[in-house]
Short mmCIF file of N, CA and C in Angstrom, two decimals:
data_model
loop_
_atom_site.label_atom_id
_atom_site.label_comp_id
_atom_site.label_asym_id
_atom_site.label_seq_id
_atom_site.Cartn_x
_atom_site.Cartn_y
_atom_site.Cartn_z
N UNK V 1 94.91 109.43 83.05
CA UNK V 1 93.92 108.42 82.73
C UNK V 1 92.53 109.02 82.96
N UNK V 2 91.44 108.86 81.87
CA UNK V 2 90.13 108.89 82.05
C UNK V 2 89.32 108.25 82.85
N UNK V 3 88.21 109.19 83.49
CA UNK V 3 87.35 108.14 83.98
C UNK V 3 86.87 106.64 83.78
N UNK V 4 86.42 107.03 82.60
CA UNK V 4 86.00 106.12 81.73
C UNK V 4 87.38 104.93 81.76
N UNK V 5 87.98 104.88 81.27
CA UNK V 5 89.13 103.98 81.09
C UNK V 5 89.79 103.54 82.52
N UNK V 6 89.76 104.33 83.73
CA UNK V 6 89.94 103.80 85.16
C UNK V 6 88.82 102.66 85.52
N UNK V 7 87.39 102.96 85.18
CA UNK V 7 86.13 102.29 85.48
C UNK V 7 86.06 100.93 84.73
N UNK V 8 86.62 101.09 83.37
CA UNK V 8 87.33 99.77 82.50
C UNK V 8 87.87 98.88 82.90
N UNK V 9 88.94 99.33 83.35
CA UNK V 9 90.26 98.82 83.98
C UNK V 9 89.77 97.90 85.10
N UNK V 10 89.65 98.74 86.22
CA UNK V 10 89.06 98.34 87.49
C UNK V 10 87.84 97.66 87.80
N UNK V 11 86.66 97.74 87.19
CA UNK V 11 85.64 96.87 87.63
C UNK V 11 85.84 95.48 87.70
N UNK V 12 86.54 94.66 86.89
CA UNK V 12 86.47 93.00 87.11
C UNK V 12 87.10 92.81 88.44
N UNK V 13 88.13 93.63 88.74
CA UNK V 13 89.08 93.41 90.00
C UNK V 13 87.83 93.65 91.41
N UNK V 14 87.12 94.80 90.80
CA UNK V 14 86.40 95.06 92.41
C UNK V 14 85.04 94.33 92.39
N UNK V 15 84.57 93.51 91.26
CA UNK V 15 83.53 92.55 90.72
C UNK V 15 84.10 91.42 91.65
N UNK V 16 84.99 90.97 90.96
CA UNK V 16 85.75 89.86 92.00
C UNK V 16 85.95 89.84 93.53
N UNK V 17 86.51 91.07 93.97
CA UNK V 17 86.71 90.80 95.64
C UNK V 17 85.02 91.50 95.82
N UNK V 18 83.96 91.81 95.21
CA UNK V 18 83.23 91.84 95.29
C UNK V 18 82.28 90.72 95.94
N UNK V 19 82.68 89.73 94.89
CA UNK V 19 81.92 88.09 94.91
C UNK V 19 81.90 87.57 96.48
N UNK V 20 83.88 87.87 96.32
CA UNK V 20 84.37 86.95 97.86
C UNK V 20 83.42 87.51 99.22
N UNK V 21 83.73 88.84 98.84
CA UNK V 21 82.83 89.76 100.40
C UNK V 21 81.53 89.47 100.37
N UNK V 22 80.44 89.02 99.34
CA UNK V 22 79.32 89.03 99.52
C UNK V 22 79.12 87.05 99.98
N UNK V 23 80.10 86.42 99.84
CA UNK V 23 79.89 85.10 99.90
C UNK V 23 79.00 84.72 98.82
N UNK V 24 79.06 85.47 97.54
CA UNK V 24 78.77 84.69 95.84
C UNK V 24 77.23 85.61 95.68
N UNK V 25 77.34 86.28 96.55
CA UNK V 25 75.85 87.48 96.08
C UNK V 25 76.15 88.47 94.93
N UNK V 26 76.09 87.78 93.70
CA UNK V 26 76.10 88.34 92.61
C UNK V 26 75.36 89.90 92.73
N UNK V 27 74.50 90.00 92.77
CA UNK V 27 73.75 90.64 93.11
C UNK V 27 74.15 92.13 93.61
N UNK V 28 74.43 91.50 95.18
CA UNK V 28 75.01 92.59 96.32
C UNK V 28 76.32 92.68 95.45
N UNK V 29 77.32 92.20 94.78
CA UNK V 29 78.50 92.53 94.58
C UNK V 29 78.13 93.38 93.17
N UNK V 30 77.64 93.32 92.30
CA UNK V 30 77.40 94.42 91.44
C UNK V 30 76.85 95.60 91.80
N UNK V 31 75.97 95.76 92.99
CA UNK V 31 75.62 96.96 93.50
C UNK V 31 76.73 97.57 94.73
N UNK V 32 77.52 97.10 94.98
CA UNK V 32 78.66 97.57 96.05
C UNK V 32 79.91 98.10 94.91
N UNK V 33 80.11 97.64 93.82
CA UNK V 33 81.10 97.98 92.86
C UNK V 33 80.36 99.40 91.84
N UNK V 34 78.81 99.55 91.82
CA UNK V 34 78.38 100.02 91.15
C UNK V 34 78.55 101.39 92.31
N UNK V 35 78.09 101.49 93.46
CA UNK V 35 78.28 102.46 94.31
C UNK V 35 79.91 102.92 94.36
N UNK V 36 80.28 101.50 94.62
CA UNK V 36 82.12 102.03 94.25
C UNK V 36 82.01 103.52 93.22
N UNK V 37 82.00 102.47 92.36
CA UNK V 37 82.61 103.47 91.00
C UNK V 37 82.13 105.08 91.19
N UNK V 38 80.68 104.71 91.13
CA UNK V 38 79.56 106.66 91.65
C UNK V 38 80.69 106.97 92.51
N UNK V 39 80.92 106.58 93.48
CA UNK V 39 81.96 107.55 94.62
C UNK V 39 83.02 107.73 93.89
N UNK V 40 83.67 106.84 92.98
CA UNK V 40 84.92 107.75 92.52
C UNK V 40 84.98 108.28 91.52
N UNK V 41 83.86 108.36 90.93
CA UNK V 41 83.22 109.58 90.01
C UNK V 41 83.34 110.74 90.52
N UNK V 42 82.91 110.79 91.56
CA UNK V 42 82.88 112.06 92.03
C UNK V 42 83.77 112.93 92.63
N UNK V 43 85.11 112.00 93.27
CA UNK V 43 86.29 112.24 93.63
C UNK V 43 86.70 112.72 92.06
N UNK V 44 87.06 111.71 91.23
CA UNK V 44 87.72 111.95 90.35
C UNK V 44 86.79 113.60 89.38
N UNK V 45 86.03 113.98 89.43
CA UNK V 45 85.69 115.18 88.55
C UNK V 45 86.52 116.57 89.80
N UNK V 46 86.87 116.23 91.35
CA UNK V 46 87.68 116.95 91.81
C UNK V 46 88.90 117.78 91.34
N UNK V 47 88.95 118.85 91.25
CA UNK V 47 90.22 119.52 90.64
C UNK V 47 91.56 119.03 91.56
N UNK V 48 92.48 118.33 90.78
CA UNK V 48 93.71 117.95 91.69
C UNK V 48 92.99 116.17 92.15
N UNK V 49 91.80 115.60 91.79
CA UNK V 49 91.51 114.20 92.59
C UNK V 49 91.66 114.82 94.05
N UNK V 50 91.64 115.79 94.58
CA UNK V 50 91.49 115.90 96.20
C UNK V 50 90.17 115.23 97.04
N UNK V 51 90.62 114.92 98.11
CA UNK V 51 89.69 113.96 99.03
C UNK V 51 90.13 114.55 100.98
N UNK V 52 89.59 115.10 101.41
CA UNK V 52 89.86 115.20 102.20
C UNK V 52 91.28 116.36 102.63
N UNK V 53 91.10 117.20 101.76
CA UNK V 53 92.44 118.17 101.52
C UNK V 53 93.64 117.34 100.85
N UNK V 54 94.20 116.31 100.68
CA UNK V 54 95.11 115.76 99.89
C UNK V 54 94.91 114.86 98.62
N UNK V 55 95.82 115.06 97.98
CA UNK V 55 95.75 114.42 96.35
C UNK V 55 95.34 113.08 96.70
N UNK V 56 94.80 111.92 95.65
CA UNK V 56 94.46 110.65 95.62
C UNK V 56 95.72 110.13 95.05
N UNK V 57 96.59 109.87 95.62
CA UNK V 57 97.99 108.85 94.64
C UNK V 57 97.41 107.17 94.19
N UNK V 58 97.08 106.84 94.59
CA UNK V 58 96.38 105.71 94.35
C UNK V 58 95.21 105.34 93.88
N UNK V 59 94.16 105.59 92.90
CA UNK V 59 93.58 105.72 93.01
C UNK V 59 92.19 104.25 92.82
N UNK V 60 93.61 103.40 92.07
CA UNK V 60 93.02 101.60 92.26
C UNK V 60 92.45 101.57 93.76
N UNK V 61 93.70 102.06 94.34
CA UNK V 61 93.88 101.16 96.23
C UNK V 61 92.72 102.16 97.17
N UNK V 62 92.28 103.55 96.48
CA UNK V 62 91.26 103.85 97.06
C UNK V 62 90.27 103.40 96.52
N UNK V 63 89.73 103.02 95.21
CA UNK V 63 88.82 102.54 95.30
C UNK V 63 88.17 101.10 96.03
N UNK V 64 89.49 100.09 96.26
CA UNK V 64 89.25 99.26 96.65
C UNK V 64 89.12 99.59 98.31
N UNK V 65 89.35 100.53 98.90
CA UNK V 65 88.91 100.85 100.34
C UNK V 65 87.31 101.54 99.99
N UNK V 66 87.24 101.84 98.87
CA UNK V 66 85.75 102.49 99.05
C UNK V 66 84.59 101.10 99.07
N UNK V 67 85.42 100.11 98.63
CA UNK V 67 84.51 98.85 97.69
C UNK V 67 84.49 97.94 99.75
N UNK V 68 85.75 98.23 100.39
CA UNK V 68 85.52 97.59 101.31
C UNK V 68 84.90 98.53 102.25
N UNK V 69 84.33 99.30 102.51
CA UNK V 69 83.86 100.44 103.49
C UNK V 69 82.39 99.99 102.92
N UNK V 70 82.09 100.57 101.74
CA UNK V 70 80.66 99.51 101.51
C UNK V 70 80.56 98.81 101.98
N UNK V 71 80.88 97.63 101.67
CA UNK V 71 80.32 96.22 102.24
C UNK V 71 79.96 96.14 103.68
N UNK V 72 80.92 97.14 104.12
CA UNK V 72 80.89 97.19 105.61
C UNK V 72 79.36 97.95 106.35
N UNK V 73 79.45 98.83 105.24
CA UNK V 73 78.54 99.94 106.14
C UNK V 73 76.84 99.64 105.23
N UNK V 74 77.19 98.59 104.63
CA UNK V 74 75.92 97.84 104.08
C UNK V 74 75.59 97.08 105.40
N UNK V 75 76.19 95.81 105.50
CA UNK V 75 75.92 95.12 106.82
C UNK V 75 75.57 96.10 108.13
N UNK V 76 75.65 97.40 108.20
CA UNK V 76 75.29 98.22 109.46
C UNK V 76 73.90 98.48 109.13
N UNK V 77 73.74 99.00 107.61
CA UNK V 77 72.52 99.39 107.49
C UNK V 77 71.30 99.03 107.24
N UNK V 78 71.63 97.11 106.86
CA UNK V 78 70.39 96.07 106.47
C UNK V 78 69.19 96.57 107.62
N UNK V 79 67.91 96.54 107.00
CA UNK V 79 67.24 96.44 107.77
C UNK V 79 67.13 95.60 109.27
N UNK V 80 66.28 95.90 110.10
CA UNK V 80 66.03 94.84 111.15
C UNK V 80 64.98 93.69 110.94
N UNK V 81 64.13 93.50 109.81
CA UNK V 81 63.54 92.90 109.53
C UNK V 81 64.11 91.69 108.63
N UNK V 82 64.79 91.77 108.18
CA UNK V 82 65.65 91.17 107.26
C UNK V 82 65.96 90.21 108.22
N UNK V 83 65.96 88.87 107.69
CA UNK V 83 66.66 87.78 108.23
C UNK V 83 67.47 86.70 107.11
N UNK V 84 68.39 86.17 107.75
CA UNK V 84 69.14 85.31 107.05
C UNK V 84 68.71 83.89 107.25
N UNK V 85 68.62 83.33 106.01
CA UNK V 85 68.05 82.09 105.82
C UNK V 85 68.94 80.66 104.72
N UNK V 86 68.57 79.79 106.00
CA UNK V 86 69.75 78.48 105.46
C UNK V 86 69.90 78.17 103.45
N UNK V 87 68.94 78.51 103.13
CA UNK V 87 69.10 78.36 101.68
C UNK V 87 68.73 79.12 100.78
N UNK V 88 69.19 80.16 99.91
CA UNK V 88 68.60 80.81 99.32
C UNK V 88 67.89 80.16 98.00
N UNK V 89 66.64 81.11 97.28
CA UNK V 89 65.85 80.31 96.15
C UNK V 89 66.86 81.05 95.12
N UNK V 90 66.16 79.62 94.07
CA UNK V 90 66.85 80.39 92.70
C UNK V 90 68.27 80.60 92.26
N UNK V 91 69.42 79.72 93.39
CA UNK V 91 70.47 80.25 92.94
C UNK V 91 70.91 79.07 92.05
N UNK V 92 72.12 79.38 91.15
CA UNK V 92 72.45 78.38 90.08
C UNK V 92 73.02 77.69 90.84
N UNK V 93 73.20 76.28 89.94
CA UNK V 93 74.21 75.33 91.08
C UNK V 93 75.43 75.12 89.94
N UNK V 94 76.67 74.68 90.73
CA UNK V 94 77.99 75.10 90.69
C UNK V 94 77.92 74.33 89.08
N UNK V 95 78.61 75.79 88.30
CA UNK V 95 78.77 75.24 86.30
C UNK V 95 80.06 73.94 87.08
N UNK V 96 81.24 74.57 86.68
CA UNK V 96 82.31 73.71 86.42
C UNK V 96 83.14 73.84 87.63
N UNK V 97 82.27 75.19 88.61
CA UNK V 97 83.14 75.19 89.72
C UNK V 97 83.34 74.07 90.79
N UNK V 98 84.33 73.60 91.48
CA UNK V 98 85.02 72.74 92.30
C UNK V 98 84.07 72.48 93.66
N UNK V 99 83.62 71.55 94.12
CA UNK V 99 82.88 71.68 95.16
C UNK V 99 83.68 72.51 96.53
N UNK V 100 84.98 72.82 96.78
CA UNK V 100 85.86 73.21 97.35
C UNK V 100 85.71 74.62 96.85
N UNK V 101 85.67 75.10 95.99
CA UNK V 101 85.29 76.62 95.83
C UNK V 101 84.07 76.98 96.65
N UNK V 102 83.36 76.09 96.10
CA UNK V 102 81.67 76.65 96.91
C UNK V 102 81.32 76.31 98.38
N UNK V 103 82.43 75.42 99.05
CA UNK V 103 82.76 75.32 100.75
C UNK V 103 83.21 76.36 101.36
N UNK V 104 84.03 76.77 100.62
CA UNK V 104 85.10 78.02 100.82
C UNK V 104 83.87 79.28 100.53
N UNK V 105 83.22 79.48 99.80
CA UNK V 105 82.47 80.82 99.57
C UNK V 105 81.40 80.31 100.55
N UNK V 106 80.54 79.57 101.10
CA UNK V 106 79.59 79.59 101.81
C UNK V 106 80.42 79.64 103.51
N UNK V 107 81.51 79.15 103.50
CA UNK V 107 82.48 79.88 104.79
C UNK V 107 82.35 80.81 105.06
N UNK V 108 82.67 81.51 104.04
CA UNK V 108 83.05 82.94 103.96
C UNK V 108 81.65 83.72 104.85
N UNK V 109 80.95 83.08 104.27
CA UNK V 109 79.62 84.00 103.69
C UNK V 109 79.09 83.94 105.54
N UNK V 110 79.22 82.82 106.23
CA UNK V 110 79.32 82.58 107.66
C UNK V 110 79.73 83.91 108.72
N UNK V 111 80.70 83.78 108.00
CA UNK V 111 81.67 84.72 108.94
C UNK V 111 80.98 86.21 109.05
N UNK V 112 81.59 87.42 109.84
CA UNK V 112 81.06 88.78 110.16
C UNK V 112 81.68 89.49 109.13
N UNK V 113 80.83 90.46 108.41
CA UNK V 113 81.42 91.40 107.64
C UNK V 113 82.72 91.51 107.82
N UNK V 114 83.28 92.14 108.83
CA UNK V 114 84.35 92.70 109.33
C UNK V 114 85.49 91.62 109.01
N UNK V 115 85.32 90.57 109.49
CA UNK V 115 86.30 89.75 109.83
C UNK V 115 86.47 88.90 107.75
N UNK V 116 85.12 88.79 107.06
CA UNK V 116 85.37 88.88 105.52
C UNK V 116 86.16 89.64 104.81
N UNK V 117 85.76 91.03 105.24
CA UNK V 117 86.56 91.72 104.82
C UNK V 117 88.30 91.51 104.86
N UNK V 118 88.28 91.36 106.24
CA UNK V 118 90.10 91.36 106.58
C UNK V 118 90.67 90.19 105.89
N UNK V 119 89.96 89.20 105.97
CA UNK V 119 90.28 87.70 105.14
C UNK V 119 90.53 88.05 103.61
N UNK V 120 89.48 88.29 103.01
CA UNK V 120 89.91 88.99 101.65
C UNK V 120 90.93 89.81 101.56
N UNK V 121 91.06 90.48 102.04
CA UNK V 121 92.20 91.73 101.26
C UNK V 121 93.51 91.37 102.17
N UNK V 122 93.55 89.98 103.34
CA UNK V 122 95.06 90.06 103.58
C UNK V 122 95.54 88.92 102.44
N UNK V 123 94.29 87.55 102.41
CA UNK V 123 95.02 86.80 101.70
C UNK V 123 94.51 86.35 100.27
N UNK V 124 93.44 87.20 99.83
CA UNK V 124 92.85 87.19 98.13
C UNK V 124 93.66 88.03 97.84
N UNK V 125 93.71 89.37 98.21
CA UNK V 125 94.18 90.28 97.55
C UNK V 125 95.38 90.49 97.64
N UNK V 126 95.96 89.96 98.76
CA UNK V 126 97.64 89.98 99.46
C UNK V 126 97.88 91.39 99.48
N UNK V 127 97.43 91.90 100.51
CA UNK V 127 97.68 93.30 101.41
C UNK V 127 98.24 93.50 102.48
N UNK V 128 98.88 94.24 102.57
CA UNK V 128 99.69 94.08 103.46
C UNK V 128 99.39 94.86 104.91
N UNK V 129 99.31 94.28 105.96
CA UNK V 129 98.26 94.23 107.25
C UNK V 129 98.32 95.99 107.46
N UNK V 130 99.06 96.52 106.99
CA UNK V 130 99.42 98.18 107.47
C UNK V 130 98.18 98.96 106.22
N UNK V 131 98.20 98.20 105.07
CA UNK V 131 97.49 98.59 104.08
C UNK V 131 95.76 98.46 104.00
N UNK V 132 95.86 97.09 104.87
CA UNK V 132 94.38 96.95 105.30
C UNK V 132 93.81 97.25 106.41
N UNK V 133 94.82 97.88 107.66
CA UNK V 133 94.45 98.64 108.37
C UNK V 133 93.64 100.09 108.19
N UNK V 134 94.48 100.68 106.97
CA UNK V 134 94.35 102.00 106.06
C UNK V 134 93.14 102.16 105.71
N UNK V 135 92.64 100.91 104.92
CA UNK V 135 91.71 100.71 104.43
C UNK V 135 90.30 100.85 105.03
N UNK V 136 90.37 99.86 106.44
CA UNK V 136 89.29 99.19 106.90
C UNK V 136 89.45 100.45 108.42
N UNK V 137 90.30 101.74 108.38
CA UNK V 137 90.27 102.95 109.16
C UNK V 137 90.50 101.77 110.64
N UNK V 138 91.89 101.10 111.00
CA UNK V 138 91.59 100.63 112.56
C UNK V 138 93.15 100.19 112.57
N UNK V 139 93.73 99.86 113.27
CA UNK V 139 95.06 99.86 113.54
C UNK V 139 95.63 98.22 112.92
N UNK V 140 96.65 98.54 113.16
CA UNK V 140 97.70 97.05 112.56
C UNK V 140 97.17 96.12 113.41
N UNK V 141 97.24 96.33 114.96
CA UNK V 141 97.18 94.99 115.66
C UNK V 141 95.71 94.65 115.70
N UNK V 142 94.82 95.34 115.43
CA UNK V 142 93.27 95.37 115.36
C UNK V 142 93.21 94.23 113.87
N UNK V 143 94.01 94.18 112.73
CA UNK V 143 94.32 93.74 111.70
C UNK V 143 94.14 92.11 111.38
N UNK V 144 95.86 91.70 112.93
CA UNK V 144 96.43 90.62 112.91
C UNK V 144 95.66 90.25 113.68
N UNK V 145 94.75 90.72 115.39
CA UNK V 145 94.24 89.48 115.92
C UNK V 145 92.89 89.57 114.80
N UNK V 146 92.10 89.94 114.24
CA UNK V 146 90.95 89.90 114.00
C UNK V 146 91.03 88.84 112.39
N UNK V 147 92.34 88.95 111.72
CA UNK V 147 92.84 87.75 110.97
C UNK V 147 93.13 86.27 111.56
N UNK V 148 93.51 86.43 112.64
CA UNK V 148 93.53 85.36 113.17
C UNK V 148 92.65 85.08 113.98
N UNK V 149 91.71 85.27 114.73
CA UNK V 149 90.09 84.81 114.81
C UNK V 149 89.20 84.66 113.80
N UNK V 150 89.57 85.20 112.61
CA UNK V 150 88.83 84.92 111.51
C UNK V 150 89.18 83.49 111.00
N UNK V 151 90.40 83.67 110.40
CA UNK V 151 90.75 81.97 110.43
C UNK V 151 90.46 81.00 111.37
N UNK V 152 91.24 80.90 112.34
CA UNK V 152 90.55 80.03 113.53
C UNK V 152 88.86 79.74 113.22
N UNK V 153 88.07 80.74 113.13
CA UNK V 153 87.06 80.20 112.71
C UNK V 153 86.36 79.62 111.10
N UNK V 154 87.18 80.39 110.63
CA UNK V 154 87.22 79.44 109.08
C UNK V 154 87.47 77.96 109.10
N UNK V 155 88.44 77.80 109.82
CA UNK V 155 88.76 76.56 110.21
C UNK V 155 87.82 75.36 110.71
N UNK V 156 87.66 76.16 112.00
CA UNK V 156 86.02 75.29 112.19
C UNK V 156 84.96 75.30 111.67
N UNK V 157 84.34 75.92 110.92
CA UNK V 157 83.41 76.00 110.22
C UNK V 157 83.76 74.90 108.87
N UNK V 158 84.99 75.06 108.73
CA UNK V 158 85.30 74.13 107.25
C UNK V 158 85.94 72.36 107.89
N UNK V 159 85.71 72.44 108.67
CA UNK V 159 86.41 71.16 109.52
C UNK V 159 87.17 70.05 108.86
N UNK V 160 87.44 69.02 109.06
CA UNK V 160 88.22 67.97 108.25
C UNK V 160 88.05 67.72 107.43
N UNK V 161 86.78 68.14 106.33
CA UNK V 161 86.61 67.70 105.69
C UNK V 161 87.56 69.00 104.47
N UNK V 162 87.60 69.37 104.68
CA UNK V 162 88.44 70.28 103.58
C UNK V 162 89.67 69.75 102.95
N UNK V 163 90.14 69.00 103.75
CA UNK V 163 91.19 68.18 103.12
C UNK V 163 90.92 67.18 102.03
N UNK V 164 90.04 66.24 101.83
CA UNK V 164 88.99 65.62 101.59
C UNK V 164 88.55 66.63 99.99
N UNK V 165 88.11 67.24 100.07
CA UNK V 165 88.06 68.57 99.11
C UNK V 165 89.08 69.06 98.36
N UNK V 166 90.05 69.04 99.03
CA UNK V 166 91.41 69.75 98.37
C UNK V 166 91.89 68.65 97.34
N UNK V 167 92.03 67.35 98.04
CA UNK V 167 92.44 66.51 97.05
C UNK V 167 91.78 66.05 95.85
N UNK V 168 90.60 66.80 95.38
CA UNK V 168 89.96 66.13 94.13
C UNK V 168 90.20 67.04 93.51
#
């Protein structure tokens, strides 16, 4: 397979868990997929796809560790001046989407990089905790409790009323 035709293939997928990780920052998620891709440009013009002395067998499932290592090492590098603020300007308000979609993405968007990340790729992407360990470079059990403090706090943050939501 060609570059070109891998970069085809793959962008809507890493556009998408793009969206989820940025909590709907269009924006940040086209420039984290756009850096994606440059990095596996450059792997891929490698003789053999080598990375680190061994072949790339995967080369979807690495990009999607490159797409989550961004996001990550974006949030390290935001400025210190930068602050986060209760409403952003200018954003569209929801076309046809579900008010329950946009509870769920401003959740998200709450939560710590880290713990977004693990939420996405165990249960958007359905990965499997050994795979997103791989990914996110930290062990299995580092995986499961940090999934389950993530939820737990999804939870509270989305409180009773989500039910309420679900049913319309």
């Amino acid at each position: 397979m060609e570059y070109a035709e891998f970069a085809a293939n793959r962008s809507g997928a890493l556009y998408r868990s793009a969206c989820l990780l940025t909590g709907g920052d269009t924006h940040l998620a086209e420039d984290l997929v756009q850096e994606t891709l440059s990095r596996m440009y450059v792997v891929w013009r490698r003789p053999g796809r080598l990375f680190g002395g061994r072949a790339i067998e995967n080369p979807a499932g690495y990009a999607q560790g490159v797409l989550y290592r961004q996001f990550i090492d974006h949030h390290r590098r935001r400025s210190s001046t930068e602050r986060p603020v209760a409403e952003l300007p200018d954003l569209p308000g929801p076309q046809d989407d579900s008010t329950l979609r946009m509870t769920l993405l401003q959740a998200l968007a709450q939560l710590a990089p880290r713990d977004r990340a693990v939420l996405v790729l165990r249960y958007w992407e359905d990965v499997s905790v050994e795979e997103t360990a791989e990914i996110l470079r930290c062990r299995p059990g580092a995986v499961r409790s940090q999934a389950s403090r993530a939820l737990a706090r999804l939870r509270t943050l989305l409180g009773e009323g989500l039910a309420d939501l679900a049913r319309r």
